[in-house]
Amino acid sequence: MSDVLVVLEVREGQLRPASLEGVGAARQAADLTGGGTVTALATESCELDAAQLGAAGADKVLVSDGQNHSGDGAAATIARVAKETGAAAVFLTATARGRDLLGRVAGLLNTGFAADCTALEAQDGSLIFTRPVFAGKALTKVRIQGDVAVASVRPNFFAPASREASAEMGTTQAEAGKAVVTGYSGQKQGRPDVAEANRVIAGGRGLGSADNWHMLEAVADAVPGMALGASRAVVDAGWRPHSEQVGQTGKTVSPELYIAAGISGAIQHLAGMSTSKVIVAINKDADAPIFQHATYGIVGDALEVLPALSEELKKLQS
Ligand SMILES: Cc1cc2nc3c(=O)[nH]c(=O)nc-3n(C[C@H](O)[C@H](O)[C@H](O)COP(=O)(O)OP(=O)(O)OC[C@H]3O[C@@H](n4cnc5c(N)ncnc54)[C@H](O)[C@@H]3O)c2cc1C
């Protein structure tokens, strides 16, 4: 029977949706190894819903008294709580923050980690983590040697459990950090973060200029919960913010639907989106590499296809 600690990600007082998936993954891991306790830990002070977290799979919730996020402070808090709760596994979310914490936590616990996991199984009582490698071209299965396994789970691969249970709430002390985040800046556009959204429309250099982005926005407006993404070429050109970049040096996404408009499908872009469930490519070059990975392909001028697509989607809404 293995107890599992899962780290909740809170941004400006709000629980990130991917954290509930992390709780679901932790519940799955505990159940696979005999049904231990799942403790969810928020490393900064916030209001959390015991019923929501209990339903997602947490038995206990600990909220630390930390005021501002600190990478080294949060990692120290997580490692201490992992030891105190006797956790056999520590789960984080494969977001930018989760990536920052993963190695630190594994280092403090003197163990290995599996990053960006997409599936879990148990063999002889040990957890086996599946993670995509080589831009999603291959999958590796990882077993972590040692008393505790540390792993991050990719958003949109695990579902929160769906239980009738409420979590027991508690508090813990935050470890002091040397570097503390004092504020966030970024564009707030009222759309979901591209790394967590279930539907994404991304644009590339084929759109011609930043002025044509309203065509992507019109499609996103017609599809509930759709986020905007971008290739690095357009981010480098200053057309879109880096927070929207998908790929090796941007965000990794795995939505149900990924529409790539005017994106060639370079290996570094594929590294960030090839595990999307349905990929729709719009490109005027029938030989563009993206078509080799697309579920559906539209060979055509994105500047004509996108307005037609948003018009049809609007009709479906009305
Ligand atoms: C170390 C490293 C890291 C990188 N990291 C990333 C990363 O994280 N993310 C990323 O995206 N890239 C990354 N890149 C860059 C990557 O190699 C490509 O250069 C980039 O993805 C190309 O962007 P693009 O597809 O928008 O542009 P292009 O390659 O120029 O492709 C434009 C596409 O649009 C099509 N097109 C043109 N006009 C139209 C039209 N009117 N309608 C429809 N289609 C049209 C063209 O046929 C073409 O296929 C990285 C590169 C390196 C070396």
GROMACS .gro file of C-alpha atoms in nm, residues 22-206:
model
  185
   22GLY     CA    1  -0.258   1.552  -1.098
   23VAL     CA    2  -0.477   1.454  -0.803
   24GLY     CA    3  -0.653   1.200  -1.029
   25ALA     CA    4  -0.313   1.058  -1.133
   26ALA     CA    5  -0.205   1.035  -0.769
   27ARG     CA    6  -0.528   0.852  -0.682
   28GLN     CA    7  -0.465   0.612  -0.970
   29ALA     CA    8  -0.108   0.551  -0.847
   30ALA     CA    9  -0.224   0.487  -0.489
   31ASP     CA   10  -0.498   0.249  -0.605
   32LEU     CA   11  -0.262   0.064  -0.841
   33THR     CA   12  -0.025  -0.004  -0.552
   34GLY     CA   13  -0.279  -0.119  -0.298
   35GLY     CA   14  -0.487   0.185  -0.209
   36GLY     CA   15  -0.283   0.423   0.009
   37THR     CA   16  -0.360   0.777   0.120
   38VAL     CA   17  -0.339   1.065  -0.128
   39THR     CA   18  -0.228   1.394   0.030
   40ALA     CA   19  -0.254   1.709  -0.182
   41LEU     CA   20  -0.021   1.996  -0.091
   42ALA     CA   21  -0.051   2.363  -0.188
   43THR     CA   22   0.281   2.535  -0.128
   44GLU     CA   23   0.130   2.879  -0.094
   45SER     CA   24  -0.159   3.010   0.106
   46CYS     CA   25  -0.497   2.984  -0.071
   47GLU     CA   26  -0.862   2.888  -0.027
   48LEU     CA   27  -0.930   2.533  -0.145
   49ASP     CA   28  -1.249   2.333  -0.177
   50ALA     CA   29  -1.240   2.011   0.030
   51ALA     CA   30  -1.530   1.860  -0.165
   52GLN     CA   31  -1.372   1.934  -0.505
   53LEU     CA   32  -1.034   1.789  -0.405
   54GLY     CA   33  -1.193   1.492  -0.229
   55ALA     CA   34  -1.398   1.413  -0.538
   56ALA     CA   35  -1.083   1.440  -0.754
   57GLY     CA   36  -0.909   1.177  -0.539
   58ALA     CA   37  -0.741   1.347  -0.242
   59ASP     CA   38  -0.791   1.207   0.109
   60LYS     CA   39  -0.609   1.493   0.281
   61VAL     CA   40  -0.520   1.848   0.178
   62LEU     CA   41  -0.240   2.052   0.333
   63VAL     CA   42  -0.216   2.425   0.263
   64SER     CA   43   0.112   2.591   0.352
   65ASP     CA   44   0.133   2.937   0.503
   66GLY     CA   45   0.373   3.060   0.231
   67GLN     CA   46   0.266   3.396   0.088
   68ASN     CA   47   0.459   3.413  -0.239
   69HIS     CA   48   0.588   3.131  -0.457
   70SER     CA   49   0.953   3.042  -0.418
   71GLY     CA   50   1.105   2.758  -0.625
   72ASP     CA   51   1.362   2.651  -0.367
   73GLY     CA   52   1.126   2.717  -0.075
   74ALA     CA   53   0.841   2.517  -0.232
   75ALA     CA   54   1.076   2.228  -0.317
   76ALA     CA   55   1.198   2.218   0.044
   77THR     CA   56   0.838   2.221   0.173
   78ILE     CA   57   0.739   1.940  -0.066
   79ALA     CA   58   1.042   1.726   0.029
   80ARG     CA   59   0.975   1.775   0.400
   81VAL     CA   60   0.604   1.689   0.369
   82ALA     CA   61   0.692   1.387   0.149
   83LYS     CA   62   0.913   1.257   0.433
   84GLU     CA   63   0.658   1.341   0.704
   85THR     CA   64   0.376   1.162   0.520
   86GLY     CA   65   0.597   0.867   0.421
   87ALA     CA   66   0.500   0.915   0.058
   88ALA     CA   67   0.619   0.646  -0.182
   89ALA     CA   68   0.554   0.880  -0.476
   90VAL     CA   69   0.540   1.256  -0.530
   91PHE     CA   70   0.340   1.386  -0.826
   92LEU     CA   71   0.365   1.730  -0.986
   93THR     CA   72   0.210   1.874  -1.299
   94ALA     CA   73   0.423   1.908  -1.613
   95THR     CA   74   0.369   2.284  -1.631
   96ALA     CA   75   0.648   2.544  -1.626
   97ARG     CA   76   0.632   2.552  -1.247
   98GLY     CA   77   0.616   2.173  -1.218
   99ARG     CA   78   0.925   2.145  -1.438
  100ASP     CA   79   1.108   2.391  -1.215
  101LEU     CA   80   1.021   2.194  -0.901
  102LEU     CA   81   1.061   1.838  -1.031
  103GLY     CA   82   1.441   1.816  -1.032
  104ARG     CA   83   1.474   2.015  -0.710
  105VAL     CA   84   1.235   1.783  -0.523
  106ALA     CA   85   1.401   1.467  -0.661
  107GLY     CA   86   1.740   1.610  -0.561
  108LEU     CA   87   1.628   1.687  -0.206
  109LEU     CA   88   1.480   1.336  -0.174
  110ASN     CA   89   1.793   1.185  -0.330
  111THR     CA   90   1.594   0.995  -0.590
  112GLY     CA   91   1.522   0.991  -0.964
  113PHE     CA   92   1.230   1.142  -1.150
  114ALA     CA   93   1.011   1.075  -1.452
  115ALA     CA   94   0.911   1.393  -1.634
  116ASP     CA   95   0.604   1.453  -1.847
  117CYS     CA   96   0.430   1.119  -1.790
  118THR     CA   97   0.127   1.021  -1.993
  119ALA     CA   98   0.033   0.686  -1.837
  120LEU     CA   99   0.085   0.477  -1.523
  121GLU     CA  100   0.088   0.109  -1.440
  122ALA     CA  101   0.214  -0.106  -1.156
  123GLN     CA  102   0.449  -0.404  -1.176
  124ASP     CA  103   0.546  -0.604  -0.868
  125GLY     CA  104   0.419  -0.322  -0.648
  126SER     CA  105   0.632  -0.054  -0.823
  127LEU     CA  106   0.499   0.226  -1.037
  128ILE     CA  107   0.596   0.227  -1.404
  129PHE     CA  108   0.568   0.565  -1.576
  130THR     CA  109   0.518   0.605  -1.951
  131ARG     CA  110   0.671   0.917  -2.107
  132PRO     CA  111   0.700   1.029  -2.469
  133VAL     CA  112   1.052   1.091  -2.601
  134PHE     CA  113   1.201   1.209  -2.934
  135ALA     CA  114   0.918   1.453  -2.997
  136GLY     CA  115   0.656   1.189  -2.922
  137LYS     CA  116   0.800   0.942  -3.175
  138ALA     CA  117   0.866   0.682  -2.905
  139LEU     CA  118   0.744   0.600  -2.558
  140THR     CA  119   0.970   0.494  -2.272
  141LYS     CA  120   0.864   0.313  -1.957
  142VAL     CA  121   1.047   0.426  -1.646
  143ARG     CA  122   1.079   0.259  -1.308
  144ILE     CA  123   1.245   0.477  -1.045
  145GLN     CA  124   1.493   0.306  -0.817
  146GLY     CA  125   1.478   0.411  -0.453
  147ASP     CA  126   1.223   0.453  -0.178
  148VAL     CA  127   1.032   0.737  -0.338
  149ALA     CA  128   0.939   0.807  -0.701
  150VAL     CA  129   0.901   1.166  -0.823
  151ALA     CA  130   0.704   1.230  -1.143
  152SER     CA  131   0.528   1.505  -1.332
  153VAL     CA  132   0.213   1.435  -1.532
  154ARG     CA  133   0.135   1.598  -1.864
  155PRO     CA  134  -0.190   1.800  -1.867
  156ASN     CA  135  -0.486   1.640  -2.047
  157PHE     CA  136  -0.370   1.280  -1.996
  158PHE     CA  137  -0.518   1.198  -1.655
  159ALA     CA  138  -0.868   1.269  -1.534
  160PRO     CA  139  -0.964   1.371  -1.182
  161ALA     CA  140  -1.128   1.079  -1.001
  162SER     CA  141  -1.500   1.108  -0.969
  163ARG     CA  142  -1.571   1.007  -0.610
  164GLU     CA  143  -1.822   1.102  -0.350
  165ALA     CA  144  -1.570   1.205  -0.087
  166SER     CA  145  -1.452   1.517   0.087
  167ALA     CA  146  -1.086   1.571   0.177
  168GLU     CA  147  -0.965   1.638   0.531
  169MET     CA  148  -0.813   1.988   0.541
  170GLY     CA  149  -0.496   2.081   0.728
  171THR     CA  150  -0.211   2.331   0.724
  172THR     CA  151   0.166   2.310   0.714
  173GLN     CA  152   0.452   2.552   0.749
  174ALA     CA  153   0.625   2.688   0.438
  175GLU     CA  154   1.002   2.648   0.420
  176ALA     CA  155   1.178   2.977   0.351
  177GLY     CA  156   1.317   3.024   0.000
  178LYS     CA  157   1.611   3.229  -0.123
  179ALA     CA  158   1.433   3.344  -0.440
  180VAL     CA  159   1.073   3.461  -0.408
  181VAL     CA  160   0.833   3.557  -0.688
  182THR     CA  161   0.706   3.906  -0.618
  183GLY     CA  162   0.459   3.940  -0.907
  184TYR     CA  163   0.347   3.814  -1.246
  185SER     CA  164   0.331   4.001  -1.571
  186GLY     CA  165   0.179   3.873  -1.889
  187GLN     CA  166  -0.103   3.928  -2.126
  188LYS     CA  167  -0.441   3.846  -1.984
  189GLN     CA  168  -0.671   3.775  -2.274
  190GLY     CA  169  -0.949   3.584  -2.103
  191ARG     CA  170  -0.854   3.263  -2.280
  192PRO     CA  171  -0.725   2.942  -2.122
  193ASP     CA  172  -0.353   2.875  -2.103
  194VAL     CA  173  -0.244   2.688  -2.416
  195ALA     CA  174  -0.074   2.415  -2.208
  196GLU     CA  175  -0.395   2.328  -2.024
  197ALA     CA  176  -0.666   2.387  -2.286
  198ASN     CA  177  -0.854   2.098  -2.437
  199ARG     CA  178  -0.881   2.273  -2.772
  200VAL     CA  179  -0.610   2.481  -2.934
  201ILE     CA  180  -0.578   2.675  -3.257
  202ALA     CA  181  -0.220   2.768  -3.341
  203GLY     CA  182  -0.086   2.990  -3.614
  204GLY     CA  183   0.245   2.995  -3.796
  205ARG     CA  184   0.438   3.212  -4.038
  206GLY     CA  185   0.196   3.108  -4.312
   0.00000   0.00000   0.00000
